[in-house]
Amino acid sequence: MGKGGNLSEGVLKKIVLSYTYVAIWIFLSFMVIVYNKYILDRKLYNWPYPISLTMIHMGFCSSLAYLIVRVFKAVEPVTMSWDLYLKSVVPIGLLYSLSLWLSNSAYIYLSVSFIQMLKALMPVAVYTIGVLLKKDAFQSETMANMISISIGVGIAAYGEAKFDSWGVILQLGAVVFEATRLVMIQILLTSKGITLNPITSLYYVAPCCLGFLFFPWIFVEFPILKENSTFHFDYVIFGSNSLCAFALNLAVFLLVGKTSALTMNVAGVVKDWLLIAFSWSVIKDTVTPINLFGYGLAFLGVGYYNHAKLKAMKAKDAQKKTQQADEEAGRLLEEREGESNGARKSDSHN
């Protein structure tokens, strides 16, 4: 009875902690999206400089990551040669900077709800790029699911009251760059046995992003900011916004580290629905029935994709356990045969 009670208590504690990590991640992700929209939107804070905002985030995150890794030594840096850094981390940093730049730019033109609907295309982009780069095998069933998600997003776009072509191009570009980055992490780092948690990832990648963003910033936004002499850097707004962005990376570390990446995908769907509801009720964005029908269809496709992924992961784990058990059995058999052969040899000598 005692043992059963302890087990139930342990399981309950694990469930409560998992839900707490999910809730923290949803809250911080929600905060960063709404906060970025508030800063960049011309009708709200009216600071439409996405490259500058992204650079502030990257500068802040680089500094804090450096302090955590090098000064406080709270996280161990990954052993990495300059060759690996240039061939793997730098391309990932370039893709990340482009993804952040374009996704932040989209907030100027599109509503929060519609951006979340377009983000439902992420599994489609990841799978398609994975197949093109020969990271994933082509499966007609998975591709049919990807098409259903795309149709759903297409219907949602058709029903969008404030459709802006340039905003859609920016957001789709951000999805493509982010999906390519995720696939490249698998090809360039994970395949070599290197895993970066969000802190070490920021430590290595954020300075790269800052460097890459500096060049377009010089030509695109710096001349405008220079002319706008009335602007005064608001340390409270930009400091708290950057802190939220950094805290979100820590929340990702907790969520993926203590649960799984799949849990984050499922939690992401919940977050998207909450953002759509918030966008409609608080920001007063127009959300049409066609919007919701299209996104609902895409949502079902994403849900099925996550379910298929979970099923594949379980099958892989079961196969791995069976293989380990077979190897262990083979090893024991070899040991026994060795012992019996040794016994026979000693008997023959006697």
mmCIF file of C-alpha atoms in Angstrom:
data_model
loop_
_atom_site.group_PDB
_atom_site.id
_atom_site.type_symbol
_atom_site.label_atom_id
_atom_site.label_comp_id
_atom_site.label_asym_id
_atom_site.label_seq_id
_atom_site.Cartn_x
_atom_site.Cartn_y
_atom_site.Cartn_z
ATOM 1 C CA MET A 1 0.000 0.000 0.000
ATOM 2 C CA GLY A 2 2.831 2.375 0.952
ATOM 3 C CA LYS A 3 4.752 1.608 -2.212
ATOM 4 C CA GLY A 4 1.666 2.134 -4.379
ATOM 5 C CA GLY A 5 0.952 5.440 -2.619
ATOM 6 C CA ASN A 6 4.543 6.625 -3.149
ATOM 7 C CA LEU A 7 4.400 5.666 -6.831
ATOM 8 C CA SER A 8 1.122 7.526 -7.340
ATOM 9 C CA GLU A 9 2.526 10.557 -5.546
ATOM 10 C CA GLY A 10 5.665 10.477 -7.730
ATOM 11 C CA VAL A 11 3.629 10.138 -10.927
ATOM 12 C CA LEU A 12 1.295 12.941 -9.811
ATOM 13 C CA LYS A 13 4.277 15.203 -9.055
ATOM 14 C CA LYS A 14 5.731 14.462 -12.506
ATOM 15 C CA ILE A 15 2.412 15.297 -14.204
ATOM 16 C CA VAL A 16 2.031 18.556 -12.217
ATOM 17 C CA LEU A 17 5.623 19.583 -13.095
ATOM 18 C CA SER A 18 5.084 18.777 -16.796
ATOM 19 C CA TYR A 19 1.922 20.905 -16.886
ATOM 20 C CA THR A 20 3.770 23.696 -15.025
ATOM 21 C CA TYR A 21 6.569 23.700 -17.651
ATOM 22 C CA VAL A 22 3.939 23.745 -20.422
ATOM 23 C CA ALA A 23 2.067 26.639 -18.747
ATOM 24 C CA ILE A 24 5.298 28.672 -18.279
ATOM 25 C CA TRP A 25 6.297 28.125 -21.928
ATOM 26 C CA ILE A 26 2.812 29.050 -23.234
ATOM 27 C CA PHE A 27 2.729 32.193 -21.057
ATOM 28 C CA LEU A 28 6.198 33.401 -22.112
ATOM 29 C CA SER A 29 5.680 32.541 -25.786
ATOM 30 C CA PHE A 30 2.341 34.374 -25.628
ATOM 31 C CA MET A 31 4.037 37.368 -23.958
ATOM 32 C CA VAL A 32 6.865 37.633 -26.522
ATOM 33 C CA ILE A 33 4.467 37.453 -29.513
ATOM 34 C CA VAL A 34 2.028 40.046 -28.110
ATOM 35 C CA TYR A 35 4.872 42.292 -26.865
ATOM 36 C CA ASN A 36 6.630 42.242 -30.266
ATOM 37 C CA LYS A 37 3.322 43.039 -31.969
ATOM 38 C CA TYR A 38 2.770 45.946 -29.541
ATOM 39 C CA ILE A 39 6.236 47.444 -30.218
ATOM 40 C CA LEU A 40 6.223 47.004 -34.012
ATOM 41 C CA ASP A 41 2.587 47.858 -34.825
ATOM 42 C CA ARG A 42 2.143 51.408 -36.144
ATOM 43 C CA LYS A 43 -1.192 51.742 -34.322
ATOM 44 C CA LEU A 44 0.262 50.744 -30.934
ATOM 45 C CA TYR A 45 3.812 51.621 -29.767
ATOM 46 C CA ASN A 46 4.683 52.575 -33.363
ATOM 47 C CA TRP A 47 8.335 51.478 -33.607
ATOM 48 C CA PRO A 48 8.334 49.604 -36.957
ATOM 49 C CA TYR A 49 12.002 48.561 -36.979
ATOM 50 C CA PRO A 50 12.079 44.728 -36.943
ATOM 51 C CA ILE A 51 15.832 44.413 -37.643
ATOM 52 C CA SER A 52 16.655 46.781 -34.767
ATOM 53 C CA LEU A 53 14.313 44.932 -32.387
ATOM 54 C CA THR A 54 15.820 41.550 -33.364
ATOM 55 C CA MET A 55 19.342 42.966 -32.869
ATOM 56 C CA ILE A 56 18.391 44.242 -29.390
ATOM 57 C CA HIS A 57 17.121 40.728 -28.537
ATOM 58 C CA MET A 58 20.255 39.036 -29.894
ATOM 59 C CA GLY A 59 22.606 41.483 -28.160
ATOM 60 C CA PHE A 60 20.817 41.004 -24.832
ATOM 61 C CA CYS A 61 20.674 37.189 -25.193
ATOM 62 C CA SER A 62 24.357 37.000 -26.284
ATOM 63 C CA SER A 63 25.448 38.978 -23.216
ATOM 64 C CA LEU A 64 23.390 36.933 -20.746
ATOM 65 C CA ALA A 65 24.412 33.622 -22.343
ATOM 66 C CA TYR A 66 28.080 34.659 -22.106
ATOM 67 C CA LEU A 67 27.661 35.510 -18.393
ATOM 68 C CA ILE A 68 25.915 32.174 -17.682
ATOM 69 C CA VAL A 69 28.442 30.049 -19.622
ATOM 70 C CA ARG A 70 31.762 31.866 -19.078
ATOM 71 C CA VAL A 71 31.407 33.958 -15.908
ATOM 72 C CA PHE A 72 29.017 32.014 -13.663
ATOM 73 C CA LYS A 73 29.842 28.659 -15.364
ATOM 74 C CA ALA A 74 26.252 27.490 -14.744
ATOM 75 C CA VAL A 75 26.164 25.702 -18.115
ATOM 76 C CA GLU A 76 29.040 23.795 -19.709
ATOM 77 C CA PRO A 77 30.020 25.031 -23.219
ATOM 78 C CA VAL A 78 30.078 22.423 -25.982
ATOM 79 C CA THR A 79 33.545 21.451 -27.256
ATOM 80 C CA MET A 80 33.613 22.880 -30.752
ATOM 81 C CA SER A 81 36.418 23.465 -33.272
ATOM 82 C CA TRP A 82 36.547 26.603 -35.431
ATOM 83 C CA ASP A 83 36.019 24.419 -38.510
ATOM 84 C CA LEU A 84 32.797 22.958 -37.067
ATOM 85 C CA TYR A 85 31.677 26.422 -35.924
ATOM 86 C CA LEU A 86 32.140 27.932 -39.393
ATOM 87 C CA LYS A 87 30.613 24.995 -41.279
ATOM 88 C CA SER A 88 27.703 24.284 -38.917
ATOM 89 C CA VAL A 89 26.867 27.077 -36.475
ATOM 90 C CA VAL A 90 27.388 30.016 -38.869
ATOM 91 C CA PRO A 91 24.902 28.717 -41.535
ATOM 92 C CA ILE A 92 22.370 27.991 -38.749
ATOM 93 C CA GLY A 93 22.939 31.530 -37.384
ATOM 94 C CA LEU A 94 22.289 33.016 -40.841
ATOM 95 C CA LEU A 95 19.012 31.081 -41.229
ATOM 96 C CA TYR A 96 17.926 32.042 -37.689
ATOM 97 C CA SER A 97 18.620 35.758 -38.278
ATOM 98 C CA LEU A 98 16.580 35.705 -41.518
ATOM 99 C CA SER A 99 13.726 33.813 -39.810
ATOM 100 C CA LEU A 100 13.566 36.292 -36.890
ATOM 101 C CA TRP A 101 13.881 39.345 -39.145
ATOM 102 C CA LEU A 102 11.041 38.254 -41.456
ATOM 103 C CA SER A 103 8.738 36.978 -38.680
ATOM 104 C CA ASN A 104 9.116 40.240 -36.724
ATOM 105 C CA SER A 105 8.541 42.239 -39.934
ATOM 106 C CA ALA A 106 5.236 40.394 -40.504
ATOM 107 C CA TYR A 107 3.797 41.894 -37.264
ATOM 108 C CA ILE A 108 3.754 45.306 -38.961
ATOM 109 C CA TYR A 109 1.365 44.073 -41.678
ATOM 110 C CA LEU A 110 -0.643 41.145 -40.257
ATOM 111 C CA SER A 111 -2.808 40.414 -37.225
ATOM 112 C CA VAL A 112 -1.513 38.134 -34.445
ATOM 113 C CA SER A 113 -4.289 35.600 -35.148
ATOM 114 C CA PHE A 114 -3.513 35.345 -38.880
ATOM 115 C CA ILE A 115 0.238 34.997 -38.234
ATOM 116 C CA GLN A 116 -0.497 32.025 -35.931
ATOM 117 C CA MET A 117 -2.645 30.463 -38.659
ATOM 118 C CA LEU A 118 0.194 30.808 -41.182
ATOM 119 C CA LYS A 119 2.627 29.241 -38.673
ATOM 120 C CA ALA A 120 0.580 26.027 -38.932
ATOM 121 C CA LEU A 121 2.535 25.466 -42.183
ATOM 122 C CA MET A 122 5.715 24.766 -40.181
ATOM 123 C CA PRO A 123 5.353 20.912 -40.244
ATOM 124 C CA VAL A 124 4.717 21.129 -44.027
ATOM 125 C CA ALA A 125 7.899 23.157 -44.560
ATOM 126 C CA VAL A 126 10.011 20.964 -42.218
ATOM 127 C CA TYR A 127 8.846 17.727 -43.882
ATOM 128 C CA THR A 128 9.216 19.058 -47.457
ATOM 129 C CA ILE A 129 12.730 20.443 -46.831
ATOM 130 C CA GLY A 130 13.652 17.219 -44.969
ATOM 131 C CA VAL A 131 12.618 15.173 -48.033
ATOM 132 C CA LEU A 132 14.433 17.528 -50.471
ATOM 133 C CA LEU A 133 17.645 17.339 -48.403
ATOM 134 C CA LYS A 134 17.197 13.538 -48.036
ATOM 135 C CA LYS A 135 16.847 13.774 -44.245
ATOM 136 C CA ASP A 136 13.334 12.249 -44.303
ATOM 137 C CA ALA A 137 11.924 9.519 -46.519
ATOM 138 C CA PHE A 138 9.009 10.441 -48.799
ATOM 139 C CA GLN A 139 5.727 8.891 -47.643
ATOM 140 C CA SER A 140 2.511 9.450 -49.597
ATOM 141 C CA GLU A 141 0.382 9.310 -46.403
ATOM 142 C CA THR A 142 2.476 12.040 -44.718
ATOM 143 C CA MET A 143 2.418 14.167 -47.885
ATOM 144 C CA ALA A 144 -1.385 13.852 -48.053
ATOM 145 C CA ASN A 145 -1.508 15.103 -44.450
ATOM 146 C CA MET A 146 0.782 18.023 -45.390
ATOM 147 C CA ILE A 147 -1.539 18.906 -48.291
ATOM 148 C CA SER A 148 -4.563 18.903 -45.936
ATOM 149 C CA ILE A 149 -2.735 21.343 -43.587
ATOM 150 C CA SER A 150 -1.880 23.576 -46.577
ATOM 151 C CA ILE A 151 -5.511 23.557 -47.784
ATOM 152 C CA GLY A 152 -6.660 24.524 -44.270
ATOM 153 C CA VAL A 153 -4.203 27.442 -44.122
ATOM 154 C CA GLY A 154 -5.261 28.446 -47.672
ATOM 155 C CA ILE A 155 -8.924 28.599 -46.589
ATOM 156 C CA ALA A 156 -7.928 30.619 -43.475
ATOM 157 C CA ALA A 157 -6.023 33.058 -45.733
ATOM 158 C CA TYR A 158 -9.025 33.322 -48.087
ATOM 159 C CA GLY A 159 -11.214 34.292 -45.123
ATOM 160 C CA GLU A 160 -8.736 36.848 -43.732
ATOM 161 C CA ALA A 161 -10.425 40.263 -43.447
ATOM 162 C CA LYS A 162 -7.156 42.272 -43.442
ATOM 163 C CA PHE A 163 -5.137 40.250 -45.964
ATOM 164 C CA ASP A 164 -1.804 41.850 -46.855
ATOM 165 C CA SER A 165 0.235 40.145 -49.601
ATOM 166 C CA TRP A 166 3.588 41.567 -48.445
ATOM 167 C CA GLY A 167 2.925 40.481 -44.843
ATOM 168 C CA VAL A 168 2.044 36.952 -46.024
ATOM 169 C CA ILE A 169 5.239 36.760 -48.141
ATOM 170 C CA LEU A 170 7.308 37.849 -45.109
ATOM 171 C CA GLN A 171 5.681 35.293 -42.780
ATOM 172 C CA LEU A 172 5.949 32.440 -45.307
ATOM 173 C CA GLY A 173 9.608 33.362 -45.845
ATOM 174 C CA ALA A 174 10.124 33.215 -42.057
ATOM 175 C CA VAL A 175 8.497 29.745 -41.955
ATOM 176 C CA VAL A 176 10.764 28.472 -44.776
ATOM 177 C CA PHE A 177 13.952 29.814 -43.136
ATOM 178 C CA GLU A 178 12.970 28.470 -39.703
ATOM 179 C CA ALA A 179 12.097 25.042 -41.133
ATOM 180 C CA THR A 180 15.428 24.945 -43.022
ATOM 181 C CA ARG A 181 17.229 25.893 -39.780
ATOM 182 C CA LEU A 182 15.554 23.006 -37.893
ATOM 183 C CA VAL A 183 16.489 20.501 -40.619
ATOM 184 C CA MET A 184 20.065 21.868 -40.793
ATOM 185 C CA ILE A 185 20.442 21.464 -37.008
ATOM 186 C CA GLN A 186 19.659 17.763 -37.532
ATOM 187 C CA ILE A 187 22.083 17.455 -40.478
ATOM 188 C CA LEU A 188 24.965 19.674 -39.294
ATOM 189 C CA LEU A 189 24.950 19.208 -35.514
ATOM 190 C CA THR A 190 22.803 16.319 -34.229
ATOM 191 C CA SER A 191 24.219 13.862 -36.801
ATOM 192 C CA LYS A 192 27.694 14.667 -35.380
ATOM 193 C CA GLY A 193 26.541 13.954 -31.829
ATOM 194 C CA ILE A 194 26.382 17.658 -30.842
ATOM 195 C CA THR A 195 23.292 18.873 -29.007
ATOM 196 C CA LEU A 196 22.871 22.499 -28.012
ATOM 197 C CA ASN A 197 20.465 23.452 -25.247
ATOM 198 C CA PRO A 198 18.889 26.952 -25.540
ATOM 199 C CA ILE A 199 21.663 28.587 -23.443
ATOM 200 C CA THR A 200 24.614 27.105 -25.379
ATOM 201 C CA SER A 201 22.609 27.648 -28.581
ATOM 202 C CA LEU A 202 22.315 31.374 -27.766
ATOM 203 C CA TYR A 203 25.976 31.466 -26.689
ATOM 204 C CA TYR A 204 27.106 30.223 -30.113
ATOM 205 C CA VAL A 205 24.303 31.344 -32.454
ATOM 206 C CA ALA A 206 23.128 34.747 -31.096
ATOM 207 C CA PRO A 207 26.452 36.591 -31.837
ATOM 208 C CA CYS A 208 26.268 35.169 -35.404
ATOM 209 C CA CYS A 209 22.726 36.511 -35.791
ATOM 210 C CA LEU A 210 23.832 39.903 -34.498
ATOM 211 C CA GLY A 211 26.658 40.000 -37.072
ATOM 212 C CA PHE A 212 24.427 38.961 -39.979
ATOM 213 C CA LEU A 213 21.677 41.453 -39.047
ATOM 214 C CA PHE A 214 24.144 44.328 -38.781
ATOM 215 C CA PHE A 215 24.645 44.513 -42.570
ATOM 216 C CA PRO A 216 20.972 44.960 -43.635
ATOM 217 C CA TRP A 217 20.421 47.224 -40.582
ATOM 218 C CA ILE A 218 23.148 49.660 -41.749
ATOM 219 C CA PHE A 219 21.404 50.145 -45.115
ATOM 220 C CA VAL A 220 17.705 49.638 -44.262
ATOM 221 C CA GLU A 221 16.973 50.980 -40.769
ATOM 222 C CA PHE A 222 19.979 52.941 -39.506
ATOM 223 C CA PRO A 223 19.470 55.919 -41.932
ATOM 224 C CA ILE A 224 15.785 56.218 -40.841
ATOM 225 C CA LEU A 225 16.627 55.964 -37.129
ATOM 226 C CA LYS A 226 19.367 58.566 -37.609
ATOM 227 C CA GLU A 227 16.881 61.013 -39.151
ATOM 228 C CA ASN A 228 14.316 60.306 -36.417
ATOM 229 C CA SER A 229 16.090 62.403 -33.777
ATOM 230 C CA THR A 230 12.974 62.477 -31.553
ATOM 231 C CA PHE A 231 13.447 58.788 -30.663
ATOM 232 C CA HIS A 232 14.739 58.033 -27.164
ATOM 233 C CA PHE A 233 15.665 54.472 -26.248
ATOM 234 C CA ASP A 234 13.052 53.215 -23.771
ATOM 235 C CA TYR A 235 15.037 50.950 -21.429
ATOM 236 C CA VAL A 236 11.907 49.712 -19.618
ATOM 237 C CA ILE A 237 10.086 48.634 -22.803
ATOM 238 C CA PHE A 238 13.065 47.159 -24.664
ATOM 239 C CA GLY A 239 14.712 45.745 -21.520
ATOM 240 C CA SER A 240 11.574 43.894 -20.383
ATOM 241 C CA ASN A 241 10.865 42.758 -23.971
ATOM 242 C CA SER A 242 14.410 41.333 -24.309
ATOM 243 C CA LEU A 243 14.124 39.693 -20.875
ATOM 244 C CA CYS A 244 10.901 37.981 -22.005
ATOM 245 C CA ALA A 245 12.690 36.726 -25.163
ATOM 246 C CA PHE A 246 15.554 35.320 -23.068
ATOM 247 C CA ALA A 247 13.175 33.776 -20.500
ATOM 248 C CA LEU A 248 11.344 32.064 -23.372
ATOM 249 C CA ASN A 249 14.598 30.310 -24.337
ATOM 250 C CA LEU A 250 14.985 29.096 -20.742
ATOM 251 C CA ALA A 251 11.377 27.873 -20.798
ATOM 252 C CA VAL A 252 12.124 25.909 -23.994
ATOM 253 C CA PHE A 253 15.131 24.351 -22.206
ATOM 254 C CA LEU A 254 12.892 23.315 -19.272
ATOM 255 C CA LEU A 255 10.018 22.069 -21.431
ATOM 256 C CA VAL A 256 12.058 20.014 -23.918
ATOM 257 C CA GLY A 257 14.557 18.864 -21.268
ATOM 258 C CA LYS A 258 11.942 17.724 -18.748
ATOM 259 C CA THR A 259 9.267 16.512 -21.200
ATOM 260 C CA SER A 260 9.909 16.274 -24.965
ATOM 261 C CA ALA A 261 9.966 18.297 -28.199
ATOM 262 C CA LEU A 262 6.655 16.641 -29.104
ATOM 263 C CA THR A 263 5.057 18.047 -25.918
ATOM 264 C CA MET A 264 6.156 21.507 -27.070
ATOM 265 C CA ASN A 265 4.526 20.936 -30.475
ATOM 266 C CA VAL A 266 1.225 19.940 -28.833
ATOM 267 C CA ALA A 267 1.467 22.868 -26.370
ATOM 268 C CA GLY A 268 2.117 25.126 -29.354
ATOM 269 C CA VAL A 269 -1.296 24.263 -30.795
ATOM 270 C CA VAL A 270 -2.968 25.251 -27.476
ATOM 271 C CA LYS A 271 -0.958 28.507 -27.467
ATOM 272 C CA ASP A 272 -2.078 29.290 -31.036
ATOM 273 C CA TRP A 273 -5.764 28.935 -30.136
ATOM 274 C CA LEU A 274 -5.253 31.141 -27.056
ATOM 275 C CA LEU A 275 -3.522 33.796 -29.180
ATOM 276 C CA ILE A 276 -6.340 33.717 -31.743
ATOM 277 C CA ALA A 277 -8.894 34.167 -28.930
ATOM 278 C CA PHE A 278 -6.806 36.996 -27.393
ATOM 279 C CA SER A 279 -6.317 38.673 -30.766
ATOM 280 C CA TRP A 280 -10.095 38.633 -31.377
ATOM 281 C CA SER A 281 -11.290 39.588 -27.872
ATOM 282 C CA VAL A 282 -8.618 42.022 -26.606
ATOM 283 C CA ILE A 283 -6.760 43.453 -29.635
ATOM 284 C CA LYS A 284 -10.102 43.434 -31.545
ATOM 285 C CA ASP A 285 -8.640 41.800 -34.663
ATOM 286 C CA THR A 286 -11.282 40.518 -37.070
ATOM 287 C CA VAL A 287 -11.509 36.713 -36.998
ATOM 288 C CA THR A 288 -14.008 35.406 -39.565
ATOM 289 C CA PRO A 289 -15.845 32.024 -39.542
ATOM 290 C CA ILE A 290 -13.884 31.073 -42.719
ATOM 291 C CA ASN A 291 -10.643 31.884 -40.825
ATOM 292 C CA LEU A 292 -11.628 29.537 -38.018
ATOM 293 C CA PHE A 293 -12.846 26.770 -40.353
ATOM 294 C CA GLY A 294 -9.598 26.864 -42.346
ATOM 295 C CA TYR A 295 -7.408 26.944 -39.258
ATOM 296 C CA GLY A 296 -9.522 24.174 -37.671
ATOM 297 C CA LEU A 297 -8.798 21.983 -40.713
ATOM 298 C CA ALA A 298 -5.071 22.811 -40.515
ATOM 299 C CA PHE A 299 -5.172 22.166 -36.747
ATOM 300 C CA LEU A 300 -6.580 18.647 -37.332
ATOM 301 C CA GLY A 301 -3.772 17.988 -39.821
ATOM 302 C CA VAL A 302 -1.108 19.205 -37.355
ATOM 303 C CA GLY A 303 -2.733 17.096 -34.602
ATOM 304 C CA TYR A 304 -2.594 13.996 -36.812
ATOM 305 C CA TYR A 305 1.042 14.785 -37.710
ATOM 306 C CA ASN A 306 1.972 14.958 -33.994
ATOM 307 C CA HIS A 307 0.067 11.718 -33.331
ATOM 308 C CA ALA A 308 1.905 9.921 -36.184
ATOM 309 C CA LYS A 309 5.224 11.277 -34.868
ATOM 310 C CA LEU A 310 4.488 9.988 -31.359
ATOM 311 C CA LYS A 311 3.529 6.582 -32.768
ATOM 312 C CA ALA A 312 6.785 6.426 -34.779
ATOM 313 C CA MET A 313 8.832 7.432 -31.707
ATOM 314 C CA LYS A 314 7.195 4.704 -29.593
ATOM 315 C CA ALA A 315 7.830 2.102 -32.316
ATOM 316 C CA LYS A 316 11.472 3.216 -32.557
ATOM 317 C CA ASP A 317 11.921 3.006 -28.763
ATOM 318 C CA ALA A 318 10.337 -0.468 -28.696
ATOM 319 C CA GLN A 319 12.631 -1.608 -31.540
ATOM 320 C CA LYS A 320 15.668 -0.203 -29.701
ATOM 321 C CA LYS A 321 14.690 -2.029 -26.481
ATOM 322 C CA THR A 322 14.178 -5.302 -28.368
ATOM 323 C CA GLN A 323 17.571 -4.870 -30.064
ATOM 324 C CA GLN A 324 19.262 -4.157 -26.712
ATOM 325 C CA ALA A 325 17.575 -7.212 -25.170
ATOM 326 C CA ASP A 326 18.737 -9.388 -28.108
ATOM 327 C CA GLU A 327 22.295 -8.044 -27.790
ATOM 328 C CA GLU A 328 22.276 -8.705 -24.029
ATOM 329 C CA ALA A 329 20.960 -12.252 -24.584
ATOM 330 C CA GLY A 330 23.655 -12.863 -27.231
ATOM 331 C CA ARG A 331 26.348 -11.587 -24.864
ATOM 332 C CA LEU A 332 25.161 -13.869 -22.038
ATOM 333 C CA LEU A 333 25.083 -16.826 -24.431
ATOM 334 C CA GLU A 334 28.651 -16.104 -25.557
ATOM 335 C CA GLU A 335 29.796 -15.835 -21.916
ATOM 336 C CA ARG A 336 28.138 -19.159 -21.044
ATOM 337 C CA GLU A 337 29.666 -20.841 -24.100
ATOM 338 C CA GLY A 338 33.072 -19.426 -23.115
ATOM 339 C CA GLU A 339 32.632 -20.717 -19.544
ATOM 340 C CA SER A 340 31.563 -24.197 -20.740
ATOM 341 C CA ASN A 341 34.483 -24.352 -23.217
ATOM 342 C CA GLY A 342 36.862 -23.358 -20.414
ATOM 343 C CA ALA A 343 35.394 -26.047 -18.160
ATOM 344 C CA ARG A 344 35.829 -28.672 -20.906
ATOM 345 C CA LYS A 345 39.477 -27.672 -21.432
ATOM 346 C CA SER A 346 40.249 -27.937 -17.710
ATOM 347 C CA ASP A 347 38.528 -31.384 -17.583
ATOM 348 C CA SER A 348 40.625 -32.613 -20.541
ATOM 349 C CA HIS A 349 43.844 -31.423 -18.820
ATOM 350 C CA ASN A 350 42.869 -33.272 -15.687
#
